[in-house]
mmCIF file of C-alpha atoms and ligand atoms in Angstrom:
data_model
loop_
_atom_site.group_PDB
_atom_site.id
_atom_site.type_symbol
_atom_site.label_atom_id
_atom_site.label_comp_id
_atom_site.label_asym_id
_atom_site.label_seq_id
_atom_site.Cartn_x
_atom_site.Cartn_y
_atom_site.Cartn_z
ATOM 1 C CA MET I 1 0.000 0.000 0.000
ATOM 2 C CA THR I 2 1.259 3.476 -0.809
ATOM 3 C CA ASN I 3 0.171 6.949 0.139
ATOM 4 C CA MET I 4 1.103 10.448 -0.960
ATOM 5 C CA ALA I 5 3.617 10.916 1.828
ATOM 6 C CA GLN I 6 5.529 7.851 0.621
ATOM 7 C CA ALA I 7 5.156 8.818 -3.017
ATOM 8 C CA ARG I 8 6.879 12.162 -2.540
ATOM 9 C CA PRO I 9 10.671 11.948 -2.314
ATOM 10 C CA ARG I 10 12.318 13.903 0.510
ATOM 11 C CA VAL I 11 14.344 16.774 -0.936
ATOM 12 C CA GLY I 12 16.813 18.562 1.322
ATOM 13 C CA ILE I 13 17.111 22.291 0.571
ATOM 14 C CA THR I 14 19.933 24.208 2.252
ATOM 15 C CA ARG I 15 18.681 27.284 4.093
ATOM 16 C CA CYS I 16 19.113 30.621 2.309
ATOM 17 C CA SER I 17 17.660 34.112 2.388
ATOM 18 C CA ARG I 18 15.238 33.579 -0.529
ATOM 19 C CA LEU I 19 13.995 30.122 0.391
ATOM 20 C CA GLY I 20 10.347 30.432 -0.689
ATOM 21 C CA ASP I 21 10.774 29.876 -4.422
ATOM 22 C CA TYR I 22 13.002 26.782 -3.911
ATOM 23 C CA VAL I 23 10.362 25.247 -1.642
ATOM 24 C CA GLU I 24 7.557 26.041 -4.100
ATOM 25 C CA SER I 25 9.527 24.672 -7.080
ATOM 26 C CA ILE I 26 10.202 21.361 -5.325
ATOM 27 C CA LYS I 27 6.574 21.043 -4.194
ATOM 28 C CA LYS I 28 5.324 21.813 -7.696
ATOM 29 C CA ALA I 29 7.580 19.077 -9.101
ATOM 30 C CA GLY I 30 6.221 16.495 -6.655
ATOM 31 C CA GLY I 31 8.914 16.530 -3.974
ATOM 32 C CA SER I 32 8.599 16.960 -0.238
ATOM 33 C CA PRO I 33 10.920 19.815 0.780
ATOM 34 C CA ILE I 34 13.009 19.593 3.956
ATOM 35 C CA VAL I 35 14.892 22.780 4.860
ATOM 36 C CA LEU I 36 18.401 21.998 6.113
ATOM 37 C CA ASP I 37 19.972 24.204 8.786
ATOM 38 C CA TYR I 38 23.737 24.730 8.991
ATOM 39 C CA ASP I 39 24.015 23.425 12.544
ATOM 40 C CA ALA I 40 22.730 19.984 11.486
ATOM 41 C CA ASP I 41 25.080 16.994 11.255
ATOM 42 C CA PRO I 42 25.675 16.289 7.526
ATOM 43 C CA GLY I 43 26.271 12.611 8.309
ATOM 44 C CA ARG I 44 22.777 12.278 9.784
ATOM 45 C CA VAL I 45 21.014 14.559 7.299
ATOM 46 C CA ILE I 46 22.262 12.573 4.312
ATOM 47 C CA ASP I 47 20.357 9.496 5.539
ATOM 48 C CA ALA I 48 17.104 11.487 5.823
ATOM 49 C CA ILE I 49 16.907 12.798 2.234
ATOM 50 C CA ASP I 50 16.481 11.344 -1.278
ATOM 51 C CA GLY I 51 18.070 14.329 -3.025
ATOM 52 C CA LEU I 52 19.819 17.623 -2.307
ATOM 53 C CA VAL I 53 19.275 21.198 -3.512
ATOM 54 C CA LEU I 54 22.278 23.447 -2.897
ATOM 55 C CA THR I 55 20.926 27.013 -2.918
ATOM 56 C CA GLY I 56 22.128 30.542 -3.674
ATOM 57 C CA GLY I 57 23.890 32.868 -1.252
ATOM 58 C CA VAL I 58 27.256 34.372 -0.349
ATOM 59 C CA ASP I 59 30.610 33.191 -1.685
ATOM 60 C CA VAL I 60 32.519 29.978 -1.000
ATOM 61 C CA ASP I 61 35.648 30.556 1.098
ATOM 62 C CA PRO I 62 38.458 30.790 -1.513
ATOM 63 C CA SER I 63 40.804 28.914 0.842
ATOM 64 C CA ARG I 64 38.775 25.842 -0.222
ATOM 65 C CA TYR I 65 40.522 26.124 -3.587
ATOM 66 C CA GLY I 66 43.812 27.560 -2.352
ATOM 67 C CA GLU I 67 43.285 31.289 -2.872
ATOM 68 C CA SER I 68 43.052 34.291 -0.569
ATOM 69 C CA PRO I 69 39.813 36.290 -0.736
ATOM 70 C CA HIS I 70 39.274 39.034 -3.286
ATOM 71 C CA PRO I 71 38.005 42.274 -1.591
ATOM 72 C CA ALA I 72 34.525 41.666 -3.078
ATOM 73 C CA THR I 73 34.269 38.149 -1.615
ATOM 74 C CA GLU I 74 31.794 37.498 1.247
ATOM 75 C CA ILE I 75 32.044 34.313 3.301
ATOM 76 C CA ASP I 76 29.858 32.378 5.783
ATOM 77 C CA ASP I 77 31.994 29.780 7.606
ATOM 78 C CA ALA I 78 29.090 27.907 9.235
ATOM 79 C CA ARG I 79 27.312 27.585 5.923
ATOM 80 C CA ASP I 80 30.449 26.397 4.104
ATOM 81 C CA ALA I 81 31.137 23.792 6.793
ATOM 82 C CA PHE I 82 27.646 22.294 6.549
ATOM 83 C CA GLU I 83 27.264 22.530 2.770
ATOM 84 C CA PHE I 84 30.690 21.054 1.956
ATOM 85 C CA GLY I 85 29.927 18.255 4.421
ATOM 86 C CA ILE I 86 26.633 17.385 2.798
ATOM 87 C CA ALA I 87 27.789 17.966 -0.806
ATOM 88 C CA GLU I 88 30.807 15.660 -0.393
ATOM 89 C CA ARG I 89 28.563 12.937 1.055
ATOM 90 C CA ALA I 90 26.011 13.359 -1.738
ATOM 91 C CA LEU I 91 28.757 13.034 -4.367
ATOM 92 C CA ALA I 92 30.200 9.953 -2.670
ATOM 93 C CA ARG I 93 26.775 8.249 -2.591
ATOM 94 C CA ASP I 94 25.573 9.425 -6.012
ATOM 95 C CA LEU I 95 22.585 11.093 -4.332
ATOM 96 C CA PRO I 96 20.765 13.348 -6.848
ATOM 97 C CA VAL I 97 21.971 16.968 -6.604
ATOM 98 C CA LEU I 98 20.536 20.151 -8.097
ATOM 99 C CA ALA I 99 22.951 22.999 -7.397
ATOM 100 C CA ILE I 100 21.888 26.593 -8.007
ATOM 101 C CA CYS I 101 24.076 29.747 -8.206
ATOM 102 C CA ARG I 102 26.330 29.595 -5.100
ATOM 103 C CA GLY I 103 25.271 25.948 -4.960
ATOM 104 C CA MET I 104 26.821 25.236 -8.369
ATOM 105 C CA GLN I 105 30.001 27.066 -7.333
ATOM 106 C CA LEU I 106 30.167 25.069 -4.098
ATOM 107 C CA LEU I 107 29.536 21.809 -5.958
ATOM 108 C CA ASN I 108 32.370 22.580 -8.383
ATOM 109 C CA VAL I 109 34.799 23.368 -5.546
ATOM 110 C CA ALA I 110 33.679 20.328 -3.508
ATOM 111 C CA ALA I 111 34.442 18.161 -6.565
ATOM 112 C CA GLY I 112 37.898 19.719 -7.056
ATOM 113 C CA GLY I 113 37.380 22.734 -9.329
ATOM 114 C CA ASP I 114 37.787 26.460 -8.677
ATOM 115 C CA LEU I 115 36.083 29.832 -9.266
ATOM 116 C CA VAL I 116 36.400 33.295 -10.747
ATOM 117 C CA GLN I 117 36.112 35.307 -7.515
ATOM 118 C CA ASP I 118 34.785 38.511 -9.026
ATOM 119 C CA ILE I 119 33.520 38.675 -12.611
ATOM 120 C CA PRO I 120 33.443 42.516 -12.855
ATOM 121 C CA SER I 121 37.143 42.870 -11.939
ATOM 122 C CA GLN I 122 38.566 39.550 -13.205
ATOM 123 C CA PHE I 123 36.648 38.689 -16.378
ATOM 124 C CA SER I 124 36.211 40.934 -19.389
ATOM 125 C CA THR I 125 32.516 40.995 -20.333
ATOM 126 C CA PRO I 126 29.941 43.418 -21.727
ATOM 127 C CA LEU I 127 27.157 41.517 -19.920
ATOM 128 C CA ASP I 128 25.745 42.392 -16.510
ATOM 129 C CA HIS I 129 25.492 39.211 -14.426
ATOM 130 C CA THR I 130 24.081 41.010 -11.365
ATOM 131 C CA VAL I 131 20.609 42.012 -12.538
ATOM 132 C CA ASP I 132 18.338 42.177 -9.496
ATOM 133 C CA SER I 133 15.463 44.326 -10.752
ATOM 134 C CA SER I 134 12.934 41.497 -10.615
ATOM 135 C CA PRO I 135 13.798 37.908 -9.591
ATOM 136 C CA ASP I 136 12.600 36.416 -12.889
ATOM 137 C CA ALA I 137 13.818 39.189 -15.198
ATOM 138 C CA VAL I 138 15.775 37.672 -18.094
ATOM 139 C CA ALA I 139 19.314 39.090 -17.966
ATOM 140 C CA HIS I 140 21.063 37.201 -20.765
ATOM 141 C CA LYS I 141 20.902 34.060 -22.838
ATOM 142 C CA VAL I 142 22.787 30.833 -22.329
ATOM 143 C CA ARG I 143 23.814 28.311 -24.965
ATOM 144 C CA ILE I 144 23.094 24.795 -23.801
ATOM 145 C CA GLU I 145 25.609 22.139 -24.854
ATOM 146 C CA ARG I 146 24.294 19.665 -27.365
ATOM 147 C CA GLY I 147 24.220 16.168 -25.902
ATOM 148 C CA SER I 148 24.246 17.294 -22.270
ATOM 149 C CA LEU I 149 21.721 16.103 -19.712
ATOM 150 C CA LEU I 150 20.665 19.743 -19.341
ATOM 151 C CA ALA I 151 19.904 19.920 -23.070
ATOM 152 C CA ARG I 152 17.696 16.844 -22.814
ATOM 153 C CA ILE I 153 15.856 18.454 -19.891
ATOM 154 C CA VAL I 154 15.324 22.118 -20.701
ATOM 155 C CA THR I 155 15.880 22.849 -24.357
ATOM 156 C CA ASN I 156 12.845 24.059 -26.205
ATOM 157 C CA PRO I 157 13.407 23.051 -29.851
ATOM 158 C CA ALA I 158 11.951 26.394 -30.922
ATOM 159 C CA HIS I 159 14.832 28.183 -29.218
ATOM 160 C CA LEU I 160 17.668 26.270 -30.890
ATOM 161 C CA GLU I 161 19.516 25.275 -27.725
ATOM 162 C CA THR I 162 19.522 28.708 -26.174
ATOM 163 C CA CYS I 163 17.369 30.012 -23.394
ATOM 164 C CA GLY I 164 16.939 33.265 -21.507
ATOM 165 C CA VAL I 165 17.987 33.235 -17.853
ATOM 166 C CA ASN I 166 18.090 35.529 -14.852
ATOM 167 C CA SER I 167 21.467 36.411 -13.355
ATOM 168 C CA ARG I 168 22.446 37.412 -9.801
ATOM 169 C CA HIS I 169 26.068 36.367 -9.371
ATOM 170 C CA HIS I 170 29.472 38.035 -9.259
ATOM 171 C CA GLN I 171 31.397 34.744 -9.229
ATOM 172 C CA SER I 172 31.441 31.812 -11.654
ATOM 173 C CA VAL I 173 33.058 28.447 -12.274
ATOM 174 C CA ARG I 174 36.610 28.785 -13.671
ATOM 175 C CA ARG I 175 38.340 25.374 -13.764
ATOM 176 C CA VAL I 176 35.633 22.716 -14.040
ATOM 177 C CA ALA I 177 35.987 19.879 -11.535
ATOM 178 C CA PRO I 178 37.348 16.518 -12.751
ATOM 179 C CA GLY I 179 34.485 14.309 -13.942
ATOM 180 C CA PHE I 180 32.265 17.313 -14.720
ATOM 181 C CA SER I 181 31.441 18.992 -18.045
ATOM 182 C CA VAL I 182 30.194 22.438 -19.004
ATOM 183 C CA SER I 183 26.510 22.245 -19.979
ATOM 184 C CA ALA I 184 25.684 25.948 -20.471
ATOM 185 C CA THR I 185 27.632 29.105 -21.344
ATOM 186 C CA SER I 186 26.595 32.745 -21.664
ATOM 187 C CA PRO I 187 27.586 34.637 -24.838
ATOM 188 C CA ASP I 188 30.592 36.225 -23.048
ATOM 189 C CA GLY I 189 32.011 32.818 -22.109
ATOM 190 C CA VAL I 190 30.933 32.692 -18.462
ATOM 191 C CA ILE I 191 30.201 29.097 -17.442
ATOM 192 C CA GLU I 192 26.497 28.930 -16.536
ATOM 193 C CA GLY I 193 25.944 25.179 -16.174
ATOM 194 C CA ILE I 194 27.935 22.094 -15.178
ATOM 195 C CA GLU I 195 27.053 18.442 -14.730
ATOM 196 C CA SER I 196 28.754 15.283 -13.568
ATOM 197 C CA ARG I 197 29.499 12.812 -16.343
ATOM 198 C CA ASP I 198 29.261 9.832 -14.002
ATOM 199 C CA ALA I 199 26.487 10.636 -11.538
ATOM 200 C CA SER I 200 22.860 9.642 -12.035
ATOM 201 C CA PHE I 201 21.787 13.292 -11.616
ATOM 202 C CA CYS I 202 24.246 15.984 -10.543
ATOM 203 C CA VAL I 203 23.438 19.261 -12.274
ATOM 204 C CA GLY I 204 24.501 22.827 -11.489
ATOM 205 C CA VAL I 205 23.106 26.012 -12.997
ATOM 206 C CA GLN I 206 24.402 29.513 -12.394
ATOM 207 C CA TRP I 207 21.003 31.176 -12.814
ATOM 208 C CA HIS I 208 17.922 30.900 -10.577
ATOM 209 C CA PRO I 209 15.372 28.532 -12.181
ATOM 210 C CA GLU I 210 13.388 28.471 -8.911
ATOM 211 C CA ASN I 211 12.236 32.053 -9.519
ATOM 212 C CA PHE I 212 10.206 30.864 -12.534
ATOM 213 C CA HIS I 213 7.831 28.455 -10.793
ATOM 214 C CA ARG I 214 4.852 30.782 -11.370
ATOM 215 C CA THR I 215 5.353 30.763 -15.137
ATOM 216 C CA GLY I 216 6.970 27.333 -15.524
ATOM 217 C CA GLU I 217 9.981 27.964 -17.800
ATOM 218 C CA PHE I 218 12.165 25.555 -15.793
ATOM 219 C CA ASP I 219 9.547 23.153 -14.439
ATOM 220 C CA SER I 220 11.175 20.336 -16.444
ATOM 221 C CA LEU I 221 14.465 20.837 -14.570
ATOM 222 C CA PHE I 222 12.819 20.405 -11.167
ATOM 223 C CA GLU I 223 10.665 17.523 -12.447
ATOM 224 C CA SER I 224 13.708 15.644 -13.807
ATOM 225 C CA PHE I 225 15.528 16.191 -10.528
ATOM 226 C CA VAL I 226 12.584 14.983 -8.408
ATOM 227 C CA ASP I 227 12.201 11.946 -10.697
ATOM 228 C CA ALA I 228 15.876 11.136 -10.052
ATOM 229 C CA CYS I 229 15.212 11.446 -6.297
ATOM 230 C CA LYS I 230 12.335 8.944 -6.640
ATOM 231 C CA ARG I 231 14.551 6.480 -8.492
ATOM 232 C CA ASP I 232 17.235 6.872 -5.852
ATOM 233 C CA ARG I 233 14.760 6.144 -3.066
ATOM 234 C CA ASP I 234 13.116 3.119 -4.767
HETATM 235 MN MN1 MN D 301 24.838 35.033 -15.526
#
């Protein structure tokens, strides 16, 4: 016998300042959201979830990839400690991961890559990646890599492998972690999506798909992730 509570996979979402849209996106896709606080024990939490959403927020401590902080870099030690703990465990177990903005940066560092610490001062681009006028305002396009998991999930054939995305980040992935590939790039060359080549579902995006749950542009991304969480649980 089954019931709805059993049918919905448990999706851990790391706490952040704009939590509401992550929770709504996971609910809409059929998952049961569980908000994860930074004082929790990652070793216990990992047993209580079927998938992990790493959310947006401040910057990863650059010492995690052997650099000292740029003046524009903001760090939260408690958050890093918890999120690296849970991300490393999720990678080791092949637990489904959807990593968004800071989450994608953290995932890349946890897997052995590094970051551009400050796009405006370290990366030559005519694009503004810090557009905060409205959470779902389209800031720029991304080109989605043919053959990637992301392309199979989100590409609308009418848009020829590009899609419009929002953008609220001053950092980005620089050296992609071993075992990962670039799945999306903005026209200026900023890496906007990565995915593990080996994992069942381990996808990072630099934009904020959760802000589109009212209009549904990225519903398929959350649905694919929640489906992977169901498979992992069963
Ligand atoms: Mn961007």
